Coordinates of C-alpha atoms in Angstrom, one line a residue:
M248 CA 0.0 0.0 0.0
K249 CA 1.4 3.3 -1.0
R250 CA 1.9 5.8 1.8
T251 CA 2.1 9.6 1.7
T252 CA 4.6 11.1 4.1
K253 CA 4.1 14.6 5.4
K254 CA 6.9 16.3 7.3
I255 CA 6.2 19.6 9.0
L256 CA 8.9 22.1 10.0
T257 CA 9.0 23.6 13.5
L258 CA 11.2 25.8 15.5
G259 CA 14.0 24.0 17.3
M260 CA 13.5 22.8 20.9
T261 CA 16.0 22.9 23.7
A262 CA 18.0 19.7 23.7
A263 CA 17.7 19.0 27.4
L264 CA 16.5 20.6 30.6
A265 CA 19.0 21.9 33.1
T266 CA 20.4 19.3 35.5
G267 CA 18.4 19.2 38.7
A268 CA 15.3 20.8 37.1
L269 CA 13.6 17.4 36.5
A270 CA 10.9 16.4 38.9
G271 CA 10.4 12.7 39.5
C272 CA 7.6 11.0 37.5
G273 CA 4.4 11.4 39.5
S274 CA 5.6 14.5 41.3
S275 CA 3.6 17.8 41.3
G276 CA 5.6 19.2 38.5
S277 CA 5.3 22.7 39.9
G278 CA 8.2 25.1 40.5
N279 CA 10.3 27.6 38.8
G280 CA 12.7 25.3 36.8
T281 CA 13.4 26.8 33.5
A282 CA 11.5 30.0 34.0
A283 CA 12.9 33.3 32.9
Q284 CA 15.2 35.1 35.3
S285 CA 13.7 37.2 38.0
G286 CA 12.8 40.8 37.4
S287 CA 10.6 41.6 40.4
A288 CA 11.9 42.7 43.8
D289 CA 11.5 39.2 45.3
G290 CA 13.1 37.6 42.3
E291 CA 9.9 36.3 40.8
K292 CA 8.3 37.0 37.4
V293 CA 4.5 37.2 37.8
L294 CA 1.8 37.7 35.1
T295 CA -1.7 38.7 36.2
F296 CA -4.2 37.8 33.6
G297 CA -7.9 38.7 33.6
C298 CA -10.3 36.5 31.7
Q299 CA -13.8 35.2 31.4
N300 CA -14.8 32.2 33.6
Y301 CA -15.9 29.5 31.2
G302 CA -17.2 26.1 32.3
D303 CA -16.8 27.0 36.0
G304 CA -13.1 26.7 35.5
L305 CA -13.1 23.0 34.8
V306 CA -10.1 21.7 32.9
D307 CA -10.9 18.0 32.0
P308 CA -11.0 17.9 28.2
T309 CA -13.7 15.2 28.2
N310 CA -16.1 17.1 30.5
Q311 CA -17.3 19.8 28.1
I312 CA -16.0 22.0 25.3
N313 CA -15.3 24.9 27.6
A314 CA -13.3 22.7 30.0
A315 CA -11.2 21.5 27.0
W316 CA -10.5 25.0 25.9
N317 CA -9.6 26.0 29.5
C318 CA -7.0 23.2 29.6
M319 CA -5.3 24.5 26.5
R320 CA -5.9 28.2 27.1
Y321 CA -4.4 28.1 30.5
G322 CA -1.1 26.7 29.2
V323 CA -1.7 23.3 30.8
G324 CA -2.5 21.1 27.9
E325 CA -1.1 20.7 24.4
A326 CA -2.2 18.6 21.5
L327 CA -0.3 16.6 18.8
F328 CA -1.0 19.4 16.3
R329 CA -1.9 23.0 16.4
F330 CA -3.0 25.8 14.0
N331 CA -1.1 28.9 12.9
D332 CA -2.9 32.2 12.2
N333 CA -3.8 31.0 8.7
M334 CA -5.5 28.0 10.3
E335 CA -2.9 25.7 8.8
V336 CA -2.0 22.6 10.7
E337 CA 1.4 22.5 12.3
P338 CA 3.0 19.9 14.6
W339 CA 3.1 20.5 18.3
L340 CA 3.8 17.4 20.3
A341 CA 4.0 15.4 17.0
E342 CA 7.0 15.6 14.7
S343 CA 5.4 14.3 11.5
Y344 CA 2.8 11.9 10.2
E345 CA 2.2 9.5 7.4
V346 CA -1.2 8.6 5.9
S347 CA -2.2 5.8 3.7
D348 CA -3.8 6.4 0.3
D349 CA -7.2 5.4 1.6
H350 CA -6.9 7.8 4.6
L351 CA -7.6 5.0 7.0
T352 CA -4.2 4.5 8.5
W353 CA -2.3 7.4 10.2
T354 CA 1.1 6.9 11.7
I355 CA 2.2 9.8 13.8
K356 CA 5.8 10.3 14.9
L357 CA 6.1 12.0 18.3
K358 CA 8.7 14.5 19.2
D359 CA 11.6 13.2 21.3
G360 CA 12.2 14.5 24.8
I361 CA 8.7 15.7 25.7
K362 CA 7.7 15.3 29.3
F363 CA 4.5 15.8 31.3
S364 CA 4.7 18.5 34.0
D365 CA 5.1 15.7 36.6
G366 CA 8.3 14.6 35.0
C367 CA 6.9 11.5 33.2
D368 CA 8.1 11.0 29.7
M369 CA 5.4 11.5 27.0
T370 CA 5.8 8.0 25.5
A371 CA 3.7 6.6 22.7
T372 CA 1.9 4.5 25.3
K373 CA 1.0 7.6 27.3
V374 CA -0.4 9.3 24.2
K375 CA -2.5 6.2 23.4
E376 CA -3.8 6.2 27.0
S377 CA -4.8 9.8 26.7
L378 CA -6.6 9.2 23.4
D379 CA -8.2 6.0 24.6
R380 CA -9.6 7.8 27.7
L381 CA -11.8 9.8 25.3
K382 CA -13.7 6.6 24.5
V383 CA -14.2 5.8 28.1
E384 CA -15.0 9.3 29.6
G385 CA -16.3 11.0 26.5
P386 CA -19.9 9.6 26.8
N387 CA -20.0 10.9 30.4
G388 CA -19.5 14.5 29.4
S389 CA -20.6 16.8 26.6
S390 CA -17.3 17.3 24.7
T391 CA -18.4 14.7 22.2
P392 CA -14.8 13.7 21.3
E393 CA -16.2 11.2 18.7
R394 CA -16.7 14.2 16.4
F395 CA -12.9 14.4 16.1
L396 CA -11.9 10.8 16.3
E397 CA -14.5 8.0 16.0
Y398 CA -14.7 5.6 19.0
E399 CA -14.2 2.7 16.6
A400 CA -10.6 3.9 15.8
E401 CA -7.9 1.5 16.9
I402 CA -4.7 3.1 18.3
T403 CA -1.5 1.2 18.7
A404 CA 1.7 2.5 20.4
D405 CA 5.3 1.8 19.5
D406 CA 7.4 3.2 22.3
E407 CA 10.7 2.1 20.6
A408 CA 9.8 4.0 17.4
N409 CA 8.1 6.7 19.4
T410 CA 5.0 6.5 17.1
I411 CA 1.3 5.9 17.4
T412 CA -0.8 4.4 14.6
I413 CA -4.5 5.3 14.3
Q414 CA -6.5 2.9 12.2
T415 CA -10.0 4.3 11.4
V416 CA -13.1 2.9 9.9
T417 CA -14.0 6.2 8.4
A418 CA -11.7 7.9 6.0
Y419 CA -10.7 11.3 7.4
P420 CA -9.7 14.1 4.9
D421 CA -7.5 15.7 7.6
L422 CA -7.1 13.9 10.8
P423 CA -4.3 16.1 12.1
G424 CA -6.7 19.0 12.1
N425 CA -9.1 17.1 14.3
L426 CA -6.3 16.1 16.6
A427 CA -5.4 19.8 17.1
Y428 CA -8.8 20.5 18.7
P429 CA -8.6 21.2 22.5
V430 CA -10.7 18.1 23.3
M431 CA -7.8 16.0 22.0
A432 CA -5.2 17.5 24.4
I433 CA -2.7 14.9 25.5
V434 CA -2.8 14.5 29.3
D435 CA -1.2 12.1 31.8
V436 CA -4.0 9.7 32.5
T437 CA -2.1 7.6 35.0
D438 CA -1.0 10.3 37.4
T439 CA -3.8 12.9 37.2
T440 CA -5.9 12.6 40.3
D441 CA -7.9 15.9 40.2
W442 CA -9.5 15.9 36.8
D443 CA -11.7 18.9 37.6
H444 CA -8.9 21.4 38.5
G445 CA -5.6 19.6 38.4
V446 CA -5.0 17.9 35.0
I447 CA -1.4 17.1 34.3
G448 CA -0.4 18.1 30.8
T449 CA 2.7 19.0 28.8
G450 CA 2.2 22.8 28.6
P451 CA 4.4 25.6 30.0
Y452 CA 2.3 26.1 33.1
V453 CA 1.1 23.8 35.9
I454 CA -1.9 24.3 38.1
D455 CA -0.9 25.1 41.6
T456 CA -4.2 26.2 43.2
F457 CA -7.8 26.8 42.2
T458 CA -10.3 29.1 44.0
E459 CA -14.0 28.8 43.0
Q460 CA -15.2 31.9 41.1
V461 CA -11.8 33.6 41.6
G462 CA -9.4 31.8 39.4
Y463 CA -6.1 29.8 39.3
T464 CA -2.6 30.2 40.4
L465 CA -0.3 28.6 37.8
V466 CA 3.4 28.1 38.1
A467 CA 6.1 27.4 35.6
N468 CA 6.5 23.8 34.4
E469 CA 10.0 22.9 35.5
N470 CA 10.0 20.0 33.0
Y471 CA 9.0 22.1 30.0
R472 CA 11.1 21.8 26.8
E473 CA 11.6 25.6 26.5
D474 CA 12.2 28.5 28.8
V475 CA 9.0 29.5 30.5
P476 CA 8.7 33.3 30.7
Y477 CA 6.9 33.6 34.0
D478 CA 7.5 31.9 37.4
R479 CA 3.8 32.4 38.3
V480 CA 0.6 33.4 36.6
E481 CA -2.4 34.7 38.6
L482 CA -5.4 34.0 36.4
L483 CA -8.3 36.0 37.7
Y484 CA -11.9 35.5 36.5
M485 CA -13.6 38.7 35.3
S486 CA -17.0 38.3 33.6
D487 CA -17.7 42.0 32.9
A488 CA -15.9 43.6 30.0
S489 CA -15.7 47.0 31.7
A490 CA -14.3 45.4 34.8
K491 CA -11.5 44.0 32.7
A492 CA -10.7 47.4 31.3
M493 CA -10.8 49.0 34.7
A494 CA -8.5 46.4 36.2
L495 CA -6.1 46.8 33.3
K496 CA -6.1 50.6 33.6
N497 CA -5.6 50.6 37.4
G498 CA -2.8 48.0 37.3
Q499 CA -4.7 45.2 38.9
V500 CA -3.9 43.0 35.9
D501 CA -1.3 43.1 33.2
L502 CA -3.2 41.3 30.4
V503 CA -6.9 40.7 29.5
E504 CA -8.8 39.0 26.8
N505 CA -11.8 40.3 24.8
I506 CA -12.8 43.6 26.2
T507 CA -16.1 44.2 24.4
N508 CA -17.2 47.6 25.6
V509 CA -16.7 49.8 22.6
A510 CA -15.7 52.9 24.5
D511 CA -13.1 51.0 26.6
I512 CA -11.6 49.4 23.5
Q513 CA -11.2 52.8 21.8
E514 CA -9.8 54.4 24.9
L515 CA -7.2 51.7 25.3
Q516 CA -6.3 51.8 21.6
N517 CA -5.6 55.5 22.0
D518 CA -3.5 55.1 25.1
E519 CA 0.2 54.5 24.5
N520 CA 0.5 52.6 27.8
F521 CA -1.5 49.7 26.3
T522 CA -1.4 47.5 23.3
V523 CA -4.5 46.0 21.7
D524 CA -3.9 42.9 19.6
I525 CA -6.8 41.8 17.4
A526 CA -7.2 38.5 15.5
S527 CA -9.0 38.2 12.2
G528 CA -12.5 36.8 12.8
V529 CA -13.4 33.2 12.2
R530 CA -15.9 33.3 15.1
C531 CA -19.6 33.4 14.6
G532 CA -21.9 34.9 17.1
F533 CA -25.3 33.2 16.9
S534 CA -28.2 31.9 18.9
W535 CA -29.3 28.3 18.7
I536 CA -33.0 28.0 17.9
N537 CA -34.8 25.2 19.8
F538 CA -36.9 23.3 17.2
N539 CA -38.5 21.3 20.0
G540 CA -40.3 24.4 21.4
V541 CA -42.5 27.1 20.1
L542 CA -39.9 28.1 17.5
G543 CA -40.5 24.8 15.7
N544 CA -43.3 26.7 14.0
D545 CA -41.9 27.7 10.6
A546 CA -43.8 31.0 10.2
L547 CA -42.9 32.2 13.6
R548 CA -39.2 31.3 13.2
Q549 CA -39.0 33.0 9.8
A550 CA -40.8 36.1 11.1
V551 CA -38.4 36.3 14.1
I552 CA -35.4 36.4 11.8
M553 CA -37.0 38.8 9.4
G554 CA -38.0 41.1 12.3
I555 CA -34.4 41.7 13.5
D556 CA -32.1 44.3 11.8
D557 CA -28.7 42.6 12.2
E558 CA -26.9 45.1 10.0
G559 CA -28.3 47.9 12.1
I560 CA -27.3 46.3 15.4
C561 CA -23.7 45.6 14.2
A562 CA -23.3 49.2 13.0
S563 CA -24.7 50.7 16.2
N564 CA -22.7 52.2 19.0
L565 CA -23.8 49.2 21.1
I566 CA -21.6 46.9 19.0
G567 CA -19.2 49.4 17.6
G568 CA -17.9 47.4 14.6
L569 CA -16.6 44.5 16.8
Y570 CA -18.9 42.3 14.7
T571 CA -19.2 42.1 10.9
P572 CA -22.9 41.5 10.0
G573 CA -23.9 38.4 8.1
Y574 CA -26.6 35.8 7.8
S575 CA -24.7 32.5 7.5
V576 CA -23.2 30.4 10.2
L577 CA -19.8 30.7 8.5
P578 CA -18.0 34.0 8.3
S579 CA -18.0 35.9 5.1
N580 CA -14.2 36.1 5.0
L581 CA -13.9 32.3 4.7
S582 CA -13.7 30.6 1.3
Y583 CA -17.1 28.8 1.5
G584 CA -19.2 30.6 -1.0
Y585 CA -20.7 33.4 1.1
D586 CA -21.1 35.7 -1.8
T587 CA -23.3 33.1 -3.6
L588 CA -25.7 32.7 -0.7
E589 CA -29.2 34.3 -0.8
N590 CA -31.1 35.5 2.3
P591 CA -34.9 35.2 1.9
F592 CA -35.4 36.6 5.4
A593 CA -33.6 39.9 5.2
Y594 CA -34.8 42.6 7.7
D595 CA -38.3 43.8 7.0
A596 CA -40.4 44.4 10.1
E597 CA -43.7 45.0 8.1
A598 CA -43.2 41.8 6.1
A599 CA -42.5 39.9 9.4
K600 CA -45.8 41.2 10.9
Q601 CA -47.7 40.2 7.7
L602 CA -46.2 36.7 7.8
L603 CA -47.4 36.3 11.3
D604 CA -50.8 37.6 10.5
D605 CA -51.2 35.3 7.6
A606 CA -50.2 32.3 9.8
G607 CA -52.9 33.3 12.3
I608 CA -50.3 34.2 14.9
V609 CA -52.0 37.3 16.2
D610 CA -52.8 39.2 19.4
T611 CA -56.3 38.3 20.3
D612 CA -56.6 39.9 23.7
G613 CA -55.0 43.3 23.0
D614 CA -52.0 42.9 25.5
G615 CA -49.5 43.5 22.7
I616 CA -48.2 40.0 22.6
R617 CA -49.1 37.6 19.8
E618 CA -50.4 34.1 20.6
L619 CA -49.7 30.6 19.2
D620 CA -52.1 27.8 20.2
G621 CA -53.8 30.1 22.6
E622 CA -50.6 31.0 24.6
N623 CA -48.7 34.3 24.6
I624 CA -45.4 33.9 22.7
I625 CA -42.7 34.6 25.3
L626 CA -39.3 33.4 24.0
D627 CA -36.8 32.1 26.6
Y628 CA -33.5 33.7 25.6
V629 CA -30.4 32.3 27.4
Y630 CA -27.0 33.9 27.1
Y631 CA -23.8 34.7 29.0
G632 CA -22.2 38.1 29.4
N633 CA -19.2 38.0 27.1
R634 CA -18.4 38.9 23.4
L635 CA -21.4 41.2 23.4
L636 CA -23.9 38.4 23.6
K637 CA -25.9 40.3 26.2
E638 CA -26.0 43.4 23.9
F639 CA -27.3 41.3 21.0
A640 CA -30.0 39.6 23.2
Q641 CA -31.2 43.0 24.4
A642 CA -31.3 44.4 20.9
H643 CA -33.2 41.3 19.7
H644 CA -35.6 41.7 22.5
Q645 CA -36.5 45.3 21.4
Y646 CA -36.9 44.3 17.8
L647 CA -39.1 41.3 18.6
N648 CA -41.3 43.5 20.8
E649 CA -42.0 45.7 17.8
I650 CA -43.5 42.7 15.9
G651 CA -45.5 41.6 18.9
I652 CA -43.3 38.9 20.4
E653 CA -42.1 39.0 24.1
V654 CA -38.8 37.8 25.3
N655 CA -37.7 36.5 28.7
E656 CA -33.9 37.2 29.0
R657 CA -31.9 34.8 31.2
E658 CA -28.3 35.9 31.7
G659 CA -26.0 33.5 33.5
S660 CA -22.5 32.1 33.4
S661 CA -21.1 30.3 30.3
D662 CA -21.6 27.1 32.2
D663 CA -25.3 28.0 32.8
Q664 CA -25.6 28.7 29.1
W665 CA -24.1 25.4 28.1
S666 CA -26.1 23.4 30.7
N667 CA -29.3 24.9 29.4
L668 CA -28.3 24.2 25.8
V669 CA -27.6 20.5 26.5
A670 CA -30.8 20.2 28.5
G671 CA -32.8 21.9 25.7
D672 CA -34.1 24.4 28.2
Y673 CA -34.3 27.5 26.0
D674 CA -35.9 29.0 22.9
F675 CA -32.8 31.1 21.9
N676 CA -29.4 30.2 23.3
G677 CA -26.7 32.8 22.6
N678 CA -23.2 31.5 21.7
N679 CA -20.0 32.6 20.0
W680 CA -18.1 29.8 18.3
T681 CA -14.9 29.3 16.4
T682 CA -16.2 28.0 13.1
V683 CA -13.1 26.2 11.8
G684 CA -11.8 24.9 15.1
N685 CA -10.1 22.0 13.5
G686 CA -9.1 23.9 10.3
D687 CA -12.3 23.0 8.6
P688 CA -16.0 23.7 9.3
T689 CA -17.2 20.1 9.2
E690 CA -17.1 19.5 13.0
Y691 CA -18.9 22.9 13.5
M692 CA -21.6 22.1 10.9
A693 CA -22.3 18.9 12.9
N694 CA -24.3 21.1 15.2
W695 CA -27.2 20.9 12.8
Y696 CA -26.7 17.3 11.6
S697 CA -29.6 15.4 13.1
K698 CA -27.6 12.3 14.0
S699 CA -24.9 14.2 15.8
A700 CA -24.4 14.0 19.5
S701 CA -23.8 17.8 19.4
N702 CA -27.1 18.6 17.8
Y703 CA -28.8 20.3 20.8
C704 CA -31.4 22.2 18.9
G705 CA -33.6 19.4 17.4
Y706 CA -33.0 20.6 13.9
A707 CA -33.4 18.0 11.2
N708 CA -33.3 18.3 7.4
E709 CA -33.0 15.2 5.2
E710 CA -31.0 17.0 2.4
Y711 CA -28.7 18.5 5.1
D712 CA -28.0 15.1 6.6
Q713 CA -27.3 13.4 3.3
L714 CA -24.8 16.2 2.2
Y715 CA -23.2 16.2 5.7
E716 CA -22.6 12.5 5.5
Q717 CA -21.0 13.0 2.0
L718 CA -18.8 15.7 3.4
L719 CA -17.4 13.4 6.1
T720 CA -15.7 11.2 3.5
E721 CA -15.2 13.6 0.6
M722 CA -11.6 14.2 -0.2
D723 CA -11.8 16.7 -3.2
E724 CA -11.5 20.2 -1.9
G725 CA -13.7 21.7 -4.6
T726 CA -16.5 19.3 -3.9
R727 CA -16.2 19.9 -0.2
T728 CA -16.5 23.6 -0.7
E729 CA -19.7 23.1 -2.9
I730 CA -21.2 20.9 -0.2
I731 CA -20.4 23.4 2.6
T732 CA -21.9 26.2 0.6
R733 CA -25.1 24.2 0.1
L734 CA -25.3 23.3 3.8
Q735 CA -25.2 27.0 4.6
Q736 CA -28.0 27.8 2.2
I737 CA -30.2 25.0 3.6
L738 CA -29.8 26.5 7.1
I739 CA -30.6 30.0 5.8
D740 CA -33.7 28.7 3.9
D741 CA -34.9 26.9 7.0
A742 CA -34.4 29.9 9.3
A743 CA -32.5 27.5 11.5
V744 CA -30.1 29.9 13.2
L745 CA -30.3 33.5 14.4
V746 CA -26.9 34.9 13.3
D747 CA -25.4 37.9 15.1
G748 CA -22.3 38.3 12.9
Y749 CA -18.6 37.6 12.9
Y750 CA -16.4 38.5 15.8
N751 CA -12.8 39.5 16.1
S752 CA -11.0 38.3 19.3
S753 CA -8.5 40.4 21.1
M754 CA -5.9 40.6 23.8
I755 CA -4.9 43.9 25.5
Y756 CA -1.9 44.3 27.7
S757 CA 0.0 46.9 29.7
K758 CA 3.6 48.0 29.5
N759 CA 4.5 45.3 32.1
V760 CA 4.2 42.8 29.2
G761 CA 6.7 42.8 26.4
Y762 CA 4.5 40.9 23.9
A763 CA 1.2 39.0 23.8
H764 CA -0.9 37.8 20.9
I765 CA -4.4 36.5 20.3
H766 CA -4.4 33.7 17.8
T767 CA -7.1 33.2 15.1
A768 CA -7.8 29.9 16.7
D769 CA -8.1 31.4 20.2
Y770 CA -7.3 28.3 22.2
Y771 CA -3.7 29.5 22.7
W772 CA -3.8 32.1 25.5
L773 CA -1.0 31.4 28.0
S774 CA 1.9 30.4 25.9
T775 CA 5.6 31.1 25.9
E776 CA 5.0 33.9 23.4
I777 CA 3.7 36.1 26.2
V778 CA 6.8 37.6 27.9
P779 CA 7.6 40.2 30.5
A780 CA 8.7 43.6 29.4
E781 CA 12.5 44.0 29.5

C-alpha cells in the first residue's frame, strides 16, 4: 500500500533541561525550573491575567468543550498538532505523520524529549492512554470527542519507534486538524488525580491552586522543553468587560482577553500605555433555535429572523464594529461561497408582521403579545455576558417586541448557558463559536446534523443530513466547498439559526508585558509567546 509522508517544520526545541530541574515522574511538576530570570523585587516574574470564567473553571477535556478550551488556554494542555494564524495545521507534540492512500491509517511520529509536568516521559503508550480515555469518559461529558476521532478507531503505540498508529473505519480528509482541537489535548491519565482542577499536561504552566469563582494560580512547568517566561501566573476571573478594562487601567492586571465595551476598546487603543492585539475573525456569534419548542413553527421562526435588523445592530454604538454583520453560520471572510448565498429573510419588520398575521399568529386579547395555540409567545433567551452576547440579546428583545413577540432574558455564566443548551431548556441560546476549530467547518456544521451528539437544537433536514454524510468522507476540496456552501444555504432557507455576525477576538496588555498575541484559533492564550517587558 502506497503511503504519503508529510513532514512539518517547526522551531527547534531545547535539547535538554538543566540538571536538577527534572521532577520525578508522578511529582507535582510545579516550581520555577526553566522560568525566565527574576525581574521583580523578590526575584519572581509574575503575570496577572484577567479572563472570562468558562465552564466553572473545569479543565478536564472530556467534561465539556469549555473545559477542554480552558485546559489549553491556561497553558496546561497541548495537542499533537496546532494551528497557525492562517488556520494551517502544524506539529506541536508530534514531529510528522504518514497517511495511507485510503486515509484510514495514520502513523504519527512523536517529538523526542517531551515530558509531562510531573516529569513523566510522554511516550507513545502515554499518548495512546490519553486518546483511549476519550472513548471511556467522552460519553460521560458533553465534549463529544467522537466528532474528532471515532470511537471505533484503533490506536497502537510503539514506544521504541516513538510512534502511534491510528486505524480508522471512516476515511478522514485531515485527521491532524481534528487532533489539534482542544478536546484532543494529551494528558497524563495515570498520574492525574484531580480531573476537575488539576489535569497534568505538557504545557508551559502547571496548576498550583484553584479558587472557586476567583481563578487559578499557575506556576512554571519545570519540565518544559523551552524556557518559561513567568514563574507564576495569577489567572483572575472577570466576567464583565468594563471590569477587565478598569482592572487593566488601574494596574490590577497586566493582560486581559476580549474587552467588548466599545468605549473601553477605543480608549485603550488611543493610550500609549496599552497594546491592543486583534485577530481576524473566524468566530460566529449566533443563537441556537430550539426546534422542539414554540420556534418549531416555521412561520414564527421566519418572522423572528425577518424582524431583526442585524446590520443595524452591528453598525450601532452598542456593538461598535466589533462584529461584521452576516446571515450565514460561516463568516463571510472564509472561502465557502458566502457571496453566492441568498437570504430570503432579510430585515423587513412589516413583512414579518404580515407573515405572522397570515399564519394566524395574532394578538387576540390586546395585550401587545401575539399568541400561538392560545398561549402568549414569550421566547426564553439564554446567554452569558461576554463577546457582546448580552447586547445582542437585548437588541433582539427590542426588535421582537416591535412585531408583537415577548422575550424573557436569562443571563448566566457560560456554564449555565451550556447546561441549558444540553438540556434543551431554551428558545434562543446565545453563543460565540470558532467555526473552523479543526481547520475546517465540518465539525462545527455537525451542530445541525440530526444524527450528531452535538445537535442540541432538534433541527433535522434530510438533504442537510445526506450532504453532511457525504462531506465526512469527501476528499476533493472543490467538492467539499460546494457541499459546505449548500449546507449554509439550507440552514438559511430553514431559518434554522439566528446569526449575530462575525467576531474579532482580542488581547490587551500593559507595558508590564513585552509581547502578547491572540491567535485566530483562540485556544492558545497562556503560551511562551507572552513575555515580560524588559
